[in-house]
Amino acid sequence: MCNRNSLYQHHGTTDTELPDTERRDSRIDGRRSSIYSTMDPVPQLDFYAHSSMTGRQQRSRPSLDILRKSFDVCICATPSPVESEGEKPFVPVRFGWVTGVMVRCMLNIWGVILFLRLSWITSQAGIILTWLIILMSVIVTSVTALSVSAISTNGRVVSGGAYFMISRTLGPEMGGPIGVVFSFANALACALNTVGFAEVVRDMLEYDALMIDEVNDVRIIGVVTICLLLLISMAGMEWEAKTQWLFFIVLMVSFANYFVGTVIPVPEKEAMGFFSYHSEIFMSNLLPDWRGPDGSFFQMFAIFFPSAIGILSGVNICGDLKDPSSAIPKGTLAAIFGTTISYLAISATAASCVVRDASGNPNDSLSANFSEPCNGLGCKLGWNFTECEETKSCAFGLANSFKILSLASGFGGLITAGVFAASLSSALAFLVSAPKVFQCLCRDNIYPYIGFFAKGYGKNDEPLRAYLLTFFIAVAFILIAELNIIAALISNFFLCSYALINFSCFHASITNSPGWRPSFRYYSKWASLFGAVVSVVLMFLLTWWAALITFCVIMFLLGYVTYNKPKINWGSSVQAGTYNMALSYSVSLAGVEDHVKNFRPQCLVLTGPPNVRPALVDFVGSFTKNISLMICGDILMVSGGTIYGQIMFESHILVKWLNRRKVRSFYTPFTGDCLREGAKHLLQASGLGKLKPNTLIMGFKNNWKECTPHSMEDYVNTIYDTFDSNYGVCLLRMMDGLDLSEGIQLDLPSGAVLNDQIKTVFQSKQGKKTIDVYWISDDGGLTLLVPYLLSRRKRWRQSKVRVFIVGEEHTIEEDRKEMILLLQKFRLDIHDVIIMTDSEKPPQAKNLKRFEDTVALFRLRDEQQAESVVQQLRKDYPWKISDKELEALRQKSERKVRLNEIIRRNSQQAALVLVSLPVPQLDCPSALYMAWLDTLTCGLPCPTALIRGNQQNVLTFYCQ
């Protein structure tokens, strides 16, 4: 391990020692000092900015140690690298809210549905319900946009769009699955829009002009189109933005062409149902007229809603925006407002100018003296469409033609150009969005084998590899040329993203985390929750089977991330929520009295650095994991103080070691002059409310004979203090010892603990060995509870628990039955109960002699000394054993030697031995007590635990 007493070294000069030019440069470079000290800087942005996000070297403020202990040290702000003369600064292309967000979102929202389906939806649902469908979609998208605006203004959004927001808010568990699904959905949306464009081009061709056939022509046109779009996107964001502006201008011209055309009456178009504005037409199209098997409100909603999936287009390129926090709210909300007005206006104007049914036959015009029967709205307008209405053979009108906008416009070719612009702009936007999101996901290393696609090229860090991957996915689905089923999946994927974005905003709001401080104030957590619920409901209302598939994919990816547990910390709202729950439950527990039924061995384990005593960590972790509290206490015996930063640095490494070992424990370092002082403070200060340790666990002091007497006295006094604090105590002894400090190294530059995969006996399957419990004294049941908890673990499940108790030969059966009955009432799965009837026999001479030889090293030998001398010796050497004390405690010593003989005879093949720990009496010297502990556990090849509760019940057979 590293030297914990070492200090970090700092060197530098004061600001006053710098030349005038350097001092001026330091002011410009952000190294100005406060009025308190030349080395104490004023607040500045660079101290809070991550270098990875700013593209500059990381700056750091001086530590407290520098400010307290140094006098003439310069500010520790690393200057930015100076650019060489003549070298142009590295400036990537960045977009404002209009080009980067608003135009991009509007182009994605204006799609083929607007031009080819909106008028037909209006004929089915009527103007009122069509507006309701539009407004319902707008409510969902607007609430989501408000949530997006709140999240995007709560700190700098780098890249990755919806994935970045969800993952940084809800954590990698939810962000990872959405990143995969959202990237894939964008790739499929690119394919769908490309196929839509290809179908329009194919329909424009005459039958004789087909290259092969209708399906293969869509494939050919689609692949050629996607190749051209790929070249535009790979040329860089500048070219892509210019192309989007071209599409935007084309759409504006086509809209103007349409609205101008609606006010110009054209008699040649009346046969096809266009009459310009008429109040009769408006009133007749006000209410629904459901037709066909799919004629229903929710079916129309399902057809329309995919047109609303484009609101995240600006968010997906947030890394290319000048100011995402400002651009995303303004651009997204402006796009929703503008497109909503256009959808409402086009649906209303189309339904005010075009009748539902028209024959297209010029001969159906009514003359002044007609006598044939005529029914319907056409009669009032001078046309007789009765025959085609009755036979349902009308080929024109709102309900029968998808080209109403072309019919009503001044020049139909411009509407075709608008369809091209809408489909190609959406395809291009999705082709750009998918790689951007996927690149961010790859860089987070949440899933394996995808890091290859994280590499960026050029000044805008373009994900060219991810572009190619998106291209091949899109081509694969273009070649299928039958995407109705996939279209349903795409709508569900986007709705799932909307639901999670809204839930992210809601969850971040209710956790009351101080880090949730969005500058965008116009949002409501309850509106976000409403948006999340509505999005999920819509998923099942639109296509229930697609919703199930989406949730299955999400749950599979979520399960992988949850199991893999990536080492990522984004300060998510889930962490804040977990803290709130823990705090709330801890406070509520504080007012509840302890009950024996809820007792758990909450352990303070004096491990030192945990990786130095892995066996002790694994032993305690085996019976506390997912059950009770475990705290690894590390008492740092320092002289002259230590550096807090260094302790925290090493703490971080040791916590990572515990996590890699899958041990659920806290690590708590504590400074103290000795073991006893540190343990006493840890016993008093560790824990929170009811989450407080009640059992102290230490390793057995194997070197107690060779160490200094003060060290041995310190160890035994720690046990004394623990009992005085009403805690239980457990000492673990292993034949080869617990301390592996000689084989453990700490690599400070890399922060890695070397040799940390040492496997201990507690990590192995124990098979059918036994766990032998020598319940010598009734301590309240802790001696029995620990082996029971161990036997519930997978590695110990086959092990049989045997309980040994002291009894008499003539009452052996009664003692055994009584103990079995007691254990049954405790509901403990005990394999066997063994009565020790020979514990009162004297020990073997050789074993007794071994004990006496051990004690001889610590004898005071005061028989021949004067009383005054004896008193002084006892005062100077309190750990030593006087002759009088040794004789008074001889019987106890012999019984412990005899008990060790019994243990060695019965438990040589055991997996673990637990023995009741003798309680040290006040008049017992520490050397004699250590000799007892050493005698009880010597000669055993298996791990041995000396354990003692605090004499209060931890087991009960009552139900209340």
mmCIF file of N, CA and C in Angstrom, residues 816-889:
data_model
loop_
_atom_site.group_PDB
_atom_site.id
_atom_site.type_symbol
_atom_site.label_atom_id
_atom_site.label_comp_id
_atom_site.label_asym_id
_atom_site.label_seq_id
_atom_site.Cartn_x
_atom_site.Cartn_y
_atom_site.Cartn_z
ATOM 1 N N ARG A 816 -30.216 -33.393 24.869
ATOM 2 C CA ARG A 816 -30.286 -33.352 23.405
ATOM 3 C C ARG A 816 -31.710 -33.033 22.927
ATOM 4 N N LYS A 817 -32.704 -33.681 23.517
ATOM 5 C CA LYS A 817 -34.091 -33.428 23.127
ATOM 6 C C LYS A 817 -34.494 -31.986 23.429
ATOM 7 N N GLU A 818 -34.034 -31.511 24.566
ATOM 8 C CA GLU A 818 -34.376 -30.134 24.938
ATOM 9 C C GLU A 818 -33.768 -29.138 23.952
ATOM 10 N N MET A 819 -32.519 -29.370 23.545
ATOM 11 C CA MET A 819 -31.873 -28.469 22.608
ATOM 12 C C MET A 819 -32.519 -28.562 21.224
ATOM 13 N N ILE A 820 -32.850 -29.771 20.771
ATOM 14 C CA ILE A 820 -33.506 -29.944 19.468
ATOM 15 C C ILE A 820 -34.848 -29.218 19.451
ATOM 16 N N LEU A 821 -35.589 -29.322 20.559
ATOM 17 C CA LEU A 821 -36.876 -28.639 20.657
ATOM 18 C C LEU A 821 -36.698 -27.124 20.570
ATOM 19 N N LEU A 822 -35.685 -26.611 21.260
ATOM 20 C CA LEU A 822 -35.421 -25.178 21.230
ATOM 21 C C LEU A 822 -35.062 -24.718 19.821
ATOM 22 N N LEU A 823 -34.191 -25.481 19.155
ATOM 23 C CA LEU A 823 -33.784 -25.105 17.800
ATOM 24 C C LEU A 823 -34.944 -25.203 16.822
ATOM 25 N N GLN A 824 -35.821 -26.163 17.009
ATOM 26 C CA GLN A 824 -37.005 -26.264 16.160
ATOM 27 C C GLN A 824 -37.924 -25.068 16.345
ATOM 28 N N LYS A 825 -38.063 -24.616 17.572
ATOM 29 C CA LYS A 825 -38.880 -23.433 17.820
ATOM 30 C C LYS A 825 -38.258 -22.193 17.187
ATOM 31 N N PHE A 826 -36.931 -22.174 17.132
ATOM 32 C CA PHE A 826 -36.248 -21.069 16.461
ATOM 33 C C PHE A 826 -36.348 -21.173 14.936
ATOM 34 N N ARG A 827 -36.833 -22.336 14.444
ATOM 35 C CA ARG A 827 -36.988 -22.594 13.005
ATOM 36 C C ARG A 827 -35.639 -22.553 12.286
ATOM 37 N N LEU A 828 -34.640 -23.080 12.957
ATOM 38 C CA LEU A 828 -33.302 -23.178 12.385
ATOM 39 C C LEU A 828 -33.081 -24.585 11.840
ATOM 40 N N ASP A 829 -32.525 -24.661 10.645
ATOM 41 C CA ASP A 829 -32.292 -25.959 10.005
ATOM 42 C C ASP A 829 -30.969 -26.530 10.507
ATOM 43 N N ILE A 830 -31.028 -27.214 11.650
ATOM 44 C CA ILE A 830 -29.844 -27.803 12.272
ATOM 45 C C ILE A 830 -29.807 -29.291 11.957
ATOM 46 N N HIS A 831 -28.654 -29.745 11.446
ATOM 47 C CA HIS A 831 -28.536 -31.146 11.041
ATOM 48 C C HIS A 831 -28.434 -32.086 12.241
ATOM 49 N N ASP A 832 -27.695 -31.668 13.257
ATOM 50 C CA ASP A 832 -27.476 -32.566 14.396
ATOM 51 C C ASP A 832 -27.103 -31.760 15.617
ATOM 52 N N VAL A 833 -27.426 -32.328 16.782
ATOM 53 C CA VAL A 833 -27.044 -31.752 18.071
ATOM 54 C C VAL A 833 -26.192 -32.773 18.798
ATOM 55 N N ILE A 834 -25.000 -32.369 19.223
ATOM 56 C CA ILE A 834 -24.048 -33.277 19.874
ATOM 57 C C ILE A 834 -23.770 -32.761 21.283
ATOM 58 N N ILE A 835 -23.922 -33.652 22.243
ATOM 59 C CA ILE A 835 -23.695 -33.304 23.649
ATOM 60 C C ILE A 835 -22.258 -33.653 24.019
ATOM 61 N N MET A 836 -21.523 -32.676 24.512
ATOM 62 C CA MET A 836 -20.147 -32.902 24.975
ATOM 63 C C MET A 836 -20.190 -33.239 26.468
ATOM 64 N N THR A 837 -19.965 -34.494 26.783
ATOM 65 C CA THR A 837 -20.045 -34.949 28.180
ATOM 66 C C THR A 837 -18.680 -35.028 28.848
ATOM 67 N N ASP A 838 -17.625 -34.812 28.087
ATOM 68 C CA ASP A 838 -16.278 -34.977 28.645
ATOM 69 C C ASP A 838 -15.529 -33.655 28.748
ATOM 70 N N SER A 839 -16.247 -32.554 28.784
ATOM 71 C CA SER A 839 -15.574 -31.258 28.833
ATOM 72 C C SER A 839 -14.947 -30.985 30.198
ATOM 73 N N GLU A 840 -15.395 -31.710 31.256
ATOM 74 C CA GLU A 840 -14.856 -31.497 32.590
ATOM 75 C C GLU A 840 -13.584 -32.299 32.844
ATOM 76 N N LYS A 841 -13.247 -33.175 31.936
ATOM 77 C CA LYS A 841 -12.036 -33.979 32.121
ATOM 78 C C LYS A 841 -10.797 -33.098 32.032
ATOM 79 N N PRO A 842 -9.743 -33.480 32.734
ATOM 80 C CA PRO A 842 -8.509 -32.689 32.631
ATOM 81 C C PRO A 842 -7.896 -32.829 31.245
ATOM 82 N N PRO A 843 -7.235 -31.799 30.764
ATOM 83 C CA PRO A 843 -6.619 -31.881 29.432
ATOM 84 C C PRO A 843 -5.390 -32.769 29.448
ATOM 85 N N GLN A 844 -4.945 -33.130 28.254
ATOM 86 C CA GLN A 844 -3.732 -33.936 28.142
ATOM 87 C C GLN A 844 -2.534 -33.111 28.586
ATOM 88 N N ALA A 845 -1.564 -33.802 29.127
ATOM 89 C CA ALA A 845 -0.398 -33.133 29.706
ATOM 90 C C ALA A 845 0.353 -32.301 28.676
ATOM 91 N N LYS A 846 0.498 -32.849 27.450
ATOM 92 C CA LYS A 846 1.279 -32.128 26.445
ATOM 93 C C LYS A 846 0.581 -30.833 26.015
ATOM 94 N N ASN A 847 -0.728 -30.896 25.963
ATOM 95 C CA ASN A 847 -1.460 -29.684 25.590
ATOM 96 C C ASN A 847 -1.441 -28.652 26.705
ATOM 97 N N LEU A 848 -1.530 -29.125 27.956
ATOM 98 C CA LEU A 848 -1.458 -28.212 29.086
ATOM 99 C C LEU A 848 -0.082 -27.567 29.171
ATOM 100 N N LYS A 849 0.956 -28.378 28.889
ATOM 101 C CA LYS A 849 2.318 -27.839 28.924
ATOM 102 C C LYS A 849 2.516 -26.776 27.840
ATOM 103 N N ARG A 850 1.921 -27.023 26.666
ATOM 104 C CA ARG A 850 2.031 -26.036 25.595
ATOM 105 C C ARG A 850 1.406 -24.710 26.026
ATOM 106 N N PHE A 851 0.272 -24.781 26.718
ATOM 107 C CA PHE A 851 -0.364 -23.569 27.205
ATOM 108 C C PHE A 851 0.520 -22.873 28.239
ATOM 109 N N GLU A 852 1.086 -23.657 29.145
ATOM 110 C CA GLU A 852 1.928 -23.067 30.196
ATOM 111 C C GLU A 852 3.182 -22.433 29.601
ATOM 112 N N ASP A 853 3.732 -23.050 28.547
ATOM 113 C CA ASP A 853 4.897 -22.464 27.890
ATOM 114 C C ASP A 853 4.547 -21.131 27.226
ATOM 115 N N THR A 854 3.346 -21.064 26.690
ATOM 116 C CA THR A 854 2.921 -19.810 26.069
ATOM 117 C C THR A 854 2.768 -18.718 27.116
ATOM 118 N N VAL A 855 2.166 -19.077 28.234
ATOM 119 C CA VAL A 855 1.928 -18.104 29.289
ATOM 120 C C VAL A 855 3.232 -17.681 29.965
ATOM 121 N N ALA A 856 4.209 -18.565 29.974
ATOM 122 C CA ALA A 856 5.467 -18.283 30.672
ATOM 123 C C ALA A 856 6.145 -17.020 30.143
ATOM 124 N N LEU A 857 5.898 -16.716 28.877
ATOM 125 C CA LEU A 857 6.517 -15.529 28.284
ATOM 126 C C LEU A 857 5.996 -14.243 28.918
ATOM 127 N N PHE A 858 4.835 -14.348 29.591
ATOM 128 C CA PHE A 858 4.196 -13.155 30.129
ATOM 129 C C PHE A 858 3.988 -13.242 31.635
ATOM 130 N N ARG A 859 4.744 -14.138 32.293
ATOM 131 C CA ARG A 859 4.623 -14.276 33.749
ATOM 132 C C ARG A 859 5.306 -13.101 34.443
ATOM 133 N N LEU A 860 4.683 -12.633 35.532
ATOM 134 C CA LEU A 860 5.283 -11.555 36.330
ATOM 135 C C LEU A 860 6.269 -12.114 37.344
ATOM 136 N N ARG A 861 5.997 -13.370 37.790
ATOM 137 C CA ARG A 861 6.837 -14.082 38.749
ATOM 138 C C ARG A 861 7.118 -13.193 39.965
ATOM 139 N N ASP A 862 6.070 -12.958 40.731
ATOM 140 C CA ASP A 862 6.130 -12.040 41.858
ATOM 141 C C ASP A 862 6.111 -12.737 43.208
ATOM 142 N N GLU A 863 6.317 -14.082 43.229
ATOM 143 C CA GLU A 863 6.201 -14.806 44.503
ATOM 144 C C GLU A 863 7.265 -14.366 45.493
ATOM 145 N N GLN A 864 8.462 -14.162 45.025
ATOM 146 C CA GLN A 864 9.570 -13.853 45.928
ATOM 147 C C GLN A 864 9.818 -12.356 46.066
ATOM 148 N N GLN A 865 8.932 -11.541 45.505
ATOM 149 C CA GLN A 865 9.145 -10.097 45.522
ATOM 150 C C GLN A 865 8.396 -9.469 46.708
ATOM 151 N N ALA A 866 8.911 -8.349 47.155
ATOM 152 C CA ALA A 866 8.234 -7.588 48.211
ATOM 153 C C ALA A 866 6.941 -7.004 47.669
ATOM 154 N N GLU A 867 5.999 -6.729 48.591
ATOM 155 C CA GLU A 867 4.684 -6.264 48.165
ATOM 156 C C GLU A 867 4.774 -4.941 47.426
ATOM 157 N N SER A 868 5.626 -4.038 47.875
ATOM 158 C CA SER A 868 5.752 -2.744 47.205
ATOM 159 C C SER A 868 6.293 -2.901 45.789
ATOM 160 N N VAL A 869 7.235 -3.857 45.656
ATOM 161 C CA VAL A 869 7.808 -4.102 44.327
ATOM 162 C C VAL A 869 6.750 -4.710 43.404
ATOM 163 N N VAL A 870 5.961 -5.622 43.980
ATOM 164 C CA VAL A 870 4.909 -6.279 43.189
ATOM 165 C C VAL A 870 3.903 -5.249 42.700
ATOM 166 N N GLN A 871 3.497 -4.332 43.533
ATOM 167 C CA GLN A 871 2.529 -3.313 43.126
ATOM 168 C C GLN A 871 3.073 -2.438 41.997
ATOM 169 N N GLN A 872 4.365 -2.113 42.092
ATOM 170 C CA GLN A 872 4.970 -1.288 41.047
ATOM 171 C C GLN A 872 5.063 -2.047 39.726
ATOM 172 N N LEU A 873 5.405 -3.360 39.835
ATOM 173 C CA LEU A 873 5.486 -4.180 38.626
ATOM 174 C C LEU A 873 4.121 -4.279 37.948
ATOM 175 N N ARG A 874 3.077 -4.473 38.708
ATOM 176 C CA ARG A 874 1.732 -4.572 38.142
ATOM 177 C C ARG A 874 1.317 -3.250 37.495
ATOM 178 N N LYS A 875 1.786 -2.146 38.074
ATOM 179 C CA LYS A 875 1.461 -0.852 37.495
ATOM 180 C C LYS A 875 2.219 -0.614 36.193
ATOM 181 N N ASP A 876 3.478 -1.040 36.161
ATOM 182 C CA ASP A 876 4.298 -0.823 34.970
ATOM 183 C C ASP A 876 3.996 -1.834 33.861
ATOM 184 N N TYR A 877 3.572 -3.051 34.240
ATOM 185 C CA TYR A 877 3.315 -4.109 33.246
ATOM 186 C C TYR A 877 1.926 -4.704 33.488
ATOM 187 N N PRO A 878 0.857 -3.942 33.149
ATOM 188 C CA PRO A 878 -0.490 -4.435 33.480
ATOM 189 C C PRO A 878 -0.913 -5.654 32.665
ATOM 190 N N TRP A 879 -0.235 -5.898 31.547
ATOM 191 C CA TRP A 879 -0.617 -7.047 30.716
ATOM 192 C C TRP A 879 -0.053 -8.361 31.229
ATOM 193 N N LYS A 880 0.931 -8.274 32.113
ATOM 194 C CA LYS A 880 1.573 -9.505 32.580
ATOM 195 C C LYS A 880 0.712 -10.213 33.623
ATOM 196 N N ILE A 881 1.014 -11.515 33.807
ATOM 197 C CA ILE A 881 0.188 -12.386 34.654
ATOM 198 C C ILE A 881 0.935 -12.660 35.953
ATOM 199 N N SER A 882 0.325 -12.273 37.055
ATOM 200 C CA SER A 882 0.947 -12.563 38.349
ATOM 201 C C SER A 882 0.689 -14.020 38.720
ATOM 202 N N ASP A 883 1.476 -14.532 39.619
ATOM 203 C CA ASP A 883 1.306 -15.924 40.059
ATOM 204 C C ASP A 883 -0.051 -16.128 40.700
ATOM 205 N N LYS A 884 -0.503 -15.142 41.439
ATOM 206 C CA LYS A 884 -1.787 -15.262 42.105
ATOM 207 C C LYS A 884 -2.934 -15.324 41.097
ATOM 208 N N GLU A 885 -2.833 -14.490 40.072
ATOM 209 C CA GLU A 885 -3.870 -14.485 39.038
ATOM 210 C C GLU A 885 -3.874 -15.777 38.254
ATOM 211 N N LEU A 886 -2.695 -16.279 37.946
ATOM 212 C CA LEU A 886 -2.606 -17.516 37.175
ATOM 213 C C LEU A 886 -3.222 -18.675 37.948
ATOM 214 N N GLU A 887 -2.961 -18.718 39.263
ATOM 215 C CA GLU A 887 -3.498 -19.804 40.077
ATOM 216 C C GLU A 887 -5.012 -19.674 40.233
ATOM 217 N N ALA A 888 -5.511 -18.426 40.398
ATOM 218 C CA ALA A 888 -6.943 -18.221 40.577
ATOM 219 C C ALA A 888 -7.733 -18.591 39.318
ATOM 220 N N LEU A 889 -7.123 -18.442 38.176
ATOM 221 C CA LEU A 889 -7.805 -18.709 36.901
ATOM 222 C C LEU A 889 -7.346 -20.001 36.258
#
